[in-house]
Tab-separated table of C-alpha atoms and ligand atoms in Angstrom:
chain	number	residue	atom	x	y	z
W	758	MET	CA	-10.023	56.854	-12.723
W	759	PRO	CA	-8.414	59.427	-14.882
W	760	TYR	CA	-5.193	59.401	-16.196
W	761	HIS	CA	-2.877	61.599	-14.837
W	762	HIS	CA	0.290	61.536	-17.058
W	763	ILE	CA	0.475	59.585	-20.555
W	764	LEU	CA	3.383	58.986	-22.475
W	765	VAL	CA	3.575	58.763	-26.165
W	766	ALA	CA	6.348	56.800	-27.764
W	767	VAL	CA	6.973	58.103	-31.193
W	768	ASP	CA	9.186	56.613	-34.264
W	769	LEU	CA	9.438	60.344	-35.628
W	770	THR	CA	7.888	58.794	-39.074
W	771	GLU	CA	4.909	60.566	-40.568
W	772	GLU	CA	3.012	57.666	-39.139
W	773	CYS	CA	3.636	59.367	-35.604
W	774	ASP	CA	0.797	61.756	-36.296
W	775	PRO	CA	-2.472	59.642	-35.492
W	776	VAL	CA	-0.280	58.429	-32.578
W	777	ILE	CA	0.060	62.190	-30.966
W	778	HIS	CA	-3.092	62.955	-31.989
W	779	ARG	CA	-4.865	60.404	-29.617
W	780	ALA	CA	-2.315	60.980	-27.056
W	781	ARG	CA	-3.411	64.264	-27.058
W	782	GLU	CA	-7.213	63.682	-27.230
W	783	LEU	CA	-6.665	61.286	-24.342
W	784	SER	CA	-4.518	64.437	-22.078
W	785	VAL	CA	-7.175	66.855	-22.973
W	786	SER	CA	-10.053	64.663	-22.096
W	787	ASN	CA	-8.211	63.265	-18.835
W	788	GLY	CA	-6.396	66.597	-17.767
W	789	ALA	CA	-3.381	64.624	-17.625
W	790	LYS	CA	0.443	65.432	-18.398
W	791	LEU	CA	1.578	64.627	-21.753
W	792	SER	CA	5.529	63.548	-22.293
W	793	LEU	CA	6.689	62.685	-25.380
W	794	VAL	CA	9.812	60.198	-26.042
W	795	HIS	CA	11.736	58.828	-28.976
W	796	ILE	CA	14.419	56.041	-28.568
W	797	VAL	CA	17.934	56.205	-30.490
W	798	GLU	CA	18.852	52.781	-31.518
W	799	PRO	CA	22.427	51.885	-31.121
W	800	MET	CA	23.469	51.227	-34.594
W	801	ALA	CA	25.685	48.133	-33.535
W	802	MET	CA	22.236	46.874	-32.168
W	803	ALA	CA	20.622	47.200	-35.393
W	804	PHE	CA	23.525	45.484	-37.389
W	805	GLY	CA	23.204	42.930	-34.382
W	806	GLY	CA	26.408	43.243	-32.017
W	807	ASP	CA	29.887	43.326	-33.282
W	808	VAL	CA	30.586	45.821	-36.454
W	809	PRO	CA	34.141	46.059	-37.459
W	810	MET	CA	33.973	49.860	-37.931
W	811	ASP	CA	33.703	52.778	-35.984
W	812	LEU	CA	30.118	53.886	-36.197
W	813	SER	CA	30.498	56.651	-33.601
W	814	GLN	CA	30.088	59.680	-36.155
W	815	LEU	CA	27.065	57.854	-37.802
W	816	GLN	CA	25.293	57.658	-34.829
W	817	GLN	CA	26.146	60.983	-33.936
W	818	GLN	CA	24.109	62.046	-37.212
W	819	GLN	CA	21.631	59.916	-36.345
W	820	PHE	CA	20.870	61.211	-32.858
W	821	ASP	CA	21.190	64.918	-34.266
W	822	GLN	CA	18.916	64.369	-36.949
W	823	ALA	CA	16.494	62.484	-34.321
W	824	LYS	CA	17.008	65.833	-32.067
W	825	GLU	CA	15.509	67.866	-34.721
W	826	ARG	CA	12.485	65.918	-36.207
W	827	LEU	CA	11.530	65.739	-32.261
W	828	GLU	CA	11.862	69.685	-31.848
W	829	ARG	CA	9.746	69.976	-35.092
W	830	LEU	CA	7.085	67.888	-33.504
W	831	ILE	CA	7.366	69.987	-30.342
W	832	LEU	CA	6.696	73.178	-32.693
W	833	LYS	CA	3.636	71.194	-34.660
W	834	TYR	CA	1.854	70.568	-31.430
W	835	PRO	CA	1.399	73.054	-28.748
W	836	GLU	CA	0.350	70.547	-26.086
W	837	LEU	CA	3.952	69.090	-26.440
W	838	SER	CA	6.982	70.971	-24.888
W	839	LYS	CA	10.582	70.709	-24.896
W	840	GLU	CA	10.413	70.240	-20.817
W	841	TYR	CA	8.377	66.940	-21.076
W	842	SER	CA	10.125	64.999	-24.227
W	843	HIS	CA	13.050	62.460	-23.899
W	844	LEU	CA	15.447	61.416	-26.609
W	845	THR	CA	17.563	58.637	-25.548
W	846	TYR	CA	19.793	56.047	-26.925
W	847	GLY	CA	19.116	52.681	-26.171
W	848	GLN	CA	16.661	49.773	-26.596
W	849	PRO	CA	13.050	50.993	-27.294
W	850	ARG	CA	10.891	48.476	-24.846
W	851	GLN	CA	13.553	49.079	-21.971
W	852	GLU	CA	13.944	52.681	-22.311
W	853	ILE	CA	10.286	53.286	-22.537
W	854	HIS	CA	9.443	51.142	-19.871
W	855	HIS	CA	12.231	52.989	-17.605
W	856	LEU	CA	10.998	56.445	-18.365
W	857	ALA	CA	7.524	55.503	-17.730
W	858	LYS	CA	8.589	54.327	-14.244
W	859	GLU	CA	10.614	57.158	-13.780
W	860	GLN	CA	8.128	59.688	-14.400
W	861	THR	CA	5.304	57.796	-12.986
W	862	CYS	CA	3.356	57.658	-16.136
W	863	ASP	CA	0.145	55.745	-16.059
W	864	LEU	CA	-0.762	55.438	-19.611
W	865	ILE	CA	1.980	54.514	-22.491
W	866	VAL	CA	0.442	55.098	-26.332
W	867	VAL	CA	2.168	53.517	-29.137
W	868	GLY	CA	1.300	52.787	-32.654
W	869	SER	CA	0.566	49.654	-34.234
W	870	HIS	CA	0.295	48.406	-37.856
W	871	GLY	CA	-1.592	45.192	-36.819
W	872	ARG	CA	0.971	42.876	-38.479
W	873	HIS	CA	0.224	39.164	-39.818
W	874	GLY	CA	1.775	36.378	-40.885
W	875	LEU	CA	5.604	36.419	-41.343
W	876	ALA	CA	5.352	40.264	-40.145
W	877	LEU	CA	3.897	39.039	-36.901
W	878	LEU	CA	6.763	36.900	-36.127
W	879	LEU	CA	9.345	39.674	-36.577
W	880	GLY	CA	7.588	41.146	-33.968
W	881	SER	CA	6.432	44.924	-33.408
W	882	THR	CA	7.511	47.883	-30.796
W	883	ALA	CA	4.091	47.855	-29.690
W	884	ASN	CA	4.105	44.103	-28.441
W	885	ASP	CA	7.298	44.682	-26.863
W	886	VAL	CA	6.413	47.566	-25.241
W	887	LEU	CA	3.485	45.491	-23.754
W	888	HIS	CA	5.089	42.814	-22.501
W	889	GLY	CA	6.405	43.685	-18.919
W	890	ALA	CA	4.886	47.465	-18.931
W	891	PRO	CA	4.872	49.154	-15.958
W	892	CYS	CA	1.421	50.652	-16.781
W	893	ASP	CA	-1.600	50.749	-19.238
W	894	VAL	CA	-0.512	50.471	-23.214
W	895	LEU	CA	-2.456	51.893	-25.770
W	896	ALA	CA	-1.800	50.594	-29.114
W	897	VAL	CA	-3.020	53.111	-31.856
W	898	ARG	CA	-3.713	51.300	-34.923
W	899	LEU	CA	-2.007	52.578	-38.160
W	900	GLN	CA	-2.718	52.014	-41.787
W	901	LYS	CA	-1.131	48.668	-42.850
W	902	SER	CA	2.672	49.142	-44.486
P	643	AMP	P1	6.918	49.709	-34.722
P	643	AMP	O1	6.427	48.323	-34.458
P	643	AMP	O2	8.570	49.658	-34.902
P	643	AMP	O3	6.617	49.652	-36.704
P	643	AMP	O4	6.683	50.562	-34.358
P	643	AMP	C1	5.378	50.853	-33.621
P	643	AMP	C2	5.390	51.924	-32.619
P	643	AMP	O5	6.204	51.923	-31.798
P	643	AMP	C3	5.556	53.311	-33.160
P	643	AMP	O6	4.045	54.019	-33.639
P	643	AMP	C4	5.895	54.209	-32.039
P	643	AMP	O7	4.773	54.647	-31.211
P	643	AMP	C5	6.785	52.886	-31.120
P	643	AMP	N1	8.343	52.861	-31.653
P	643	AMP	C6	8.752	52.410	-32.879
P	643	AMP	N2	9.972	52.577	-32.802
P	643	AMP	C7	10.319	53.625	-31.916
P	643	AMP	C8	11.437	54.431	-31.340
P	643	AMP	N3	12.630	54.087	-31.933
P	643	AMP	N4	11.007	55.281	-30.515
P	643	AMP	C9	9.898	55.384	-29.518
P	643	AMP	N5	9.164	54.854	-29.909
P	643	AMP	C10	9.070	53.871	-30.904
Protein backbone atom coordinates (compact mmCIF):
# COMPACT_ATOMS: atom_id res chain seq x y z
CA MET A 1 0.00 0.00 0.00
CA PRO A 2 1.53 3.32 -0.98
CA TYR A 3 1.66 6.22 1.44
CA HIS A 4 -0.74 9.06 0.69
CA HIS A 5 0.40 11.86 2.91
CA ILE A 6 3.91 12.19 4.35
CA LEU A 7 4.74 14.59 7.16
CA VAL A 8 8.39 15.57 7.42
CA ALA A 9 9.46 17.09 10.75
CA VAL A 10 12.48 19.38 10.65
CA ASP A 11 14.59 21.03 13.33
CA LEU A 12 15.70 23.73 10.82
CA THR A 13 19.42 22.96 11.26
CA GLU A 14 21.60 22.00 8.27
CA GLU A 15 20.83 18.40 9.26
CA CYS A 16 17.29 18.65 7.98
CA ASP A 17 18.47 18.32 4.33
CA PRO A 18 18.95 14.51 4.39
CA VAL A 19 15.61 14.14 6.17
CA ILE A 20 13.82 16.21 3.52
CA HIS A 21 15.65 14.35 0.70
CA ARG A 22 14.35 11.01 1.99
CA ALA A 23 10.84 12.34 2.47
CA ARG A 24 10.86 13.79 -1.07
CA GLU A 25 12.01 10.51 -2.57
CA LEU A 26 9.22 8.69 -0.77
CA SER A 27 6.63 11.24 -1.76
CA VAL A 28 7.63 10.91 -5.42
CA SER A 29 7.76 7.09 -5.42
CA ASN A 30 4.44 6.82 -3.54
CA GLY A 31 2.72 9.70 -5.32
CA ALA A 32 2.09 11.11 -1.83
CA LYS A 33 1.39 14.63 -0.66
CA LEU A 34 4.29 16.11 1.33
CA SER A 35 3.79 18.31 4.38
CA LEU A 36 6.44 19.98 6.47
CA VAL A 37 6.41 20.89 10.15
CA HIS A 38 8.61 22.67 12.64
CA ILE A 39 7.73 23.12 16.28
CA VAL A 40 9.03 26.07 18.24
CA GLU A 41 9.44 24.97 21.83
CA PRO A 42 8.31 27.57 24.35
CA MET A 43 11.41 28.93 26.09
CA ALA A 44 9.92 28.42 29.54
CA MET A 45 9.57 24.74 28.61
CA ALA A 46 13.23 24.54 27.58
CA PHE A 47 14.25 26.11 30.90
CA GLY A 48 12.10 23.61 32.75
CA GLY A 49 9.04 25.59 33.78
CA ASP A 50 9.02 28.79 35.83
CA VAL A 51 11.39 31.49 34.68
CA PRO A 52 11.35 34.75 36.65
CA MET A 53 11.47 37.02 33.58
CA ASP A 54 9.41 38.00 30.58
CA LEU A 55 10.45 35.84 27.65
CA SER A 56 7.76 37.00 25.24
CA GLN A 57 10.02 39.23 23.13
CA LEU A 58 12.72 36.57 22.86
CA GLN A 59 10.05 34.01 22.07
CA GLN A 60 8.69 36.18 19.27
CA GLN A 61 12.21 36.57 17.82
CA GLN A 62 12.67 32.81 17.95
CA PHE A 63 9.36 32.29 16.15
CA ASP A 64 10.18 34.90 13.46
CA GLN A 65 13.58 33.34 12.87
CA ALA A 66 12.02 29.88 12.52
CA LYS A 67 9.44 31.27 10.06
CA GLU A 68 12.21 32.78 7.94
CA ARG A 69 14.19 29.53 7.91
CA LEU A 70 11.11 27.52 7.03
CA GLU A 71 10.35 29.86 4.14
CA ARG A 72 13.91 29.47 2.87
CA LEU A 73 13.51 25.69 2.92
CA ILE A 74 10.28 25.93 0.95
CA LEU A 75 12.07 28.00 -1.70
CA LYS A 76 14.92 25.50 -1.82
CA TYR A 77 12.71 22.45 -2.39
CA PRO A 78 10.05 22.76 -5.11
CA GLU A 79 8.16 19.76 -3.67
CA LEU A 80 7.44 21.77 -0.52
CA SER A 81 4.82 24.44 -0.42
CA LYS A 82 3.72 27.13 2.00
CA GLU A 83 0.24 25.70 1.95
CA TYR A 84 1.46 22.41 3.42
CA SER A 85 3.97 23.88 5.86
CA HIS A 86 3.23 24.25 9.53
CA LEU A 87 4.93 26.23 12.24
CA THR A 88 3.56 25.92 15.75
CA TYR A 89 4.50 26.38 19.37
CA GLY A 90 4.60 23.44 21.69
CA GLN A 91 6.23 20.17 22.52
CA PRO A 92 7.51 18.43 19.33
CA ARG A 93 6.09 14.95 20.02
CA GLN A 94 2.66 16.21 20.97
CA GLU A 95 2.39 18.70 18.12
CA ILE A 96 3.73 16.34 15.45
CA HIS A 97 1.25 13.63 16.52
CA HIS A 98 -1.58 16.13 16.60
CA LEU A 99 -0.78 17.44 13.13
CA ALA A 100 -0.32 13.94 11.67
CA LYS A 101 -3.79 13.01 12.96
CA GLU A 102 -5.41 16.25 11.89
CA GLN A 103 -3.94 16.05 8.38
CA THR A 104 -4.48 12.27 8.13
CA CYS A 105 -0.81 11.63 7.41
CA ASP A 106 0.18 7.99 7.10
CA LEU A 107 3.95 8.46 7.48
CA ILE A 108 6.04 10.77 9.66
CA VAL A 109 9.70 11.24 8.67
CA VAL A 110 12.22 12.44 11.28
CA GLY A 111 15.99 12.48 11.62
CA SER A 112 17.79 10.20 14.07
CA HIS A 113 21.30 10.42 15.46
CA GLY A 114 21.45 6.80 16.65
CA ARG A 115 22.63 7.93 20.06
CA HIS A 116 24.56 5.74 22.48
CA GLY A 117 25.28 5.74 26.19
CA LEU A 118 24.47 8.89 28.11
CA ALA A 119 23.08 10.66 25.07
CA LEU A 120 20.62 7.78 24.68
CA LEU A 121 19.40 8.33 28.23
CA LEU A 122 18.73 11.96 27.44
CA GLY A 123 16.39 10.77 24.70
CA SER A 124 15.78 11.97 21.20
CA THR A 125 12.95 13.53 19.29
CA ALA A 126 12.84 10.50 16.94
CA ASN A 127 12.28 8.18 19.92
CA ASP A 128 9.75 10.49 21.37
CA VAL A 129 7.81 10.75 18.11
CA LEU A 130 7.80 6.98 17.68
CA HIS A 131 5.99 6.39 20.97
CA GLY A 132 2.26 6.58 20.52
CA ALA A 133 2.54 7.74 16.91
CA PRO A 134 -0.78 7.70 15.03
CA CYS A 135 0.91 6.29 11.88
CA ASP A 136 4.18 4.83 10.60
CA VAL A 137 7.39 6.66 11.52
CA LEU A 138 10.60 6.62 9.50
CA ALA A 139 13.77 7.64 11.33
CA VAL A 140 16.40 8.78 8.82
CA ARG A 141 19.88 8.06 10.14
CA LEU A 142 21.97 11.23 10.45
CA GLN A 143 25.71 11.60 10.92
CA LYS A 144 26.87 11.38 14.53
CA SER A 145 27.09 14.80 16.16
P1 LIG B 1 16.89 15.50 17.89
O1 LIG B 1 16.60 14.20 18.52
O2 LIG B 1 16.37 16.66 18.68
O3 LIG B 1 18.33 15.63 17.53
O4 LIG B 1 16.08 15.59 16.52
C1 LIG B 1 15.99 14.53 15.63
C2 LIG B 1 14.93 14.84 14.58
O5 LIG B 1 13.69 15.17 15.20
C3 LIG B 1 15.22 16.01 13.68
O6 LIG B 1 16.06 15.65 12.58
C4 LIG B 1 13.81 16.37 13.20
O7 LIG B 1 13.36 15.44 12.20
C5 LIG B 1 13.00 16.14 14.46
N1 LIG B 1 12.89 17.37 15.27
C6 LIG B 1 13.68 17.77 16.29
N2 LIG B 1 13.27 18.94 16.80
C7 LIG B 1 12.19 19.30 16.08
C8 LIG B 1 11.29 20.42 16.10
N3 LIG B 1 11.45 21.41 16.98
N4 LIG B 1 10.28 20.46 15.22
C9 LIG B 1 10.10 19.45 14.32
N5 LIG B 1 10.91 18.38 14.25
C10 LIG B 1 11.93 18.29 15.11
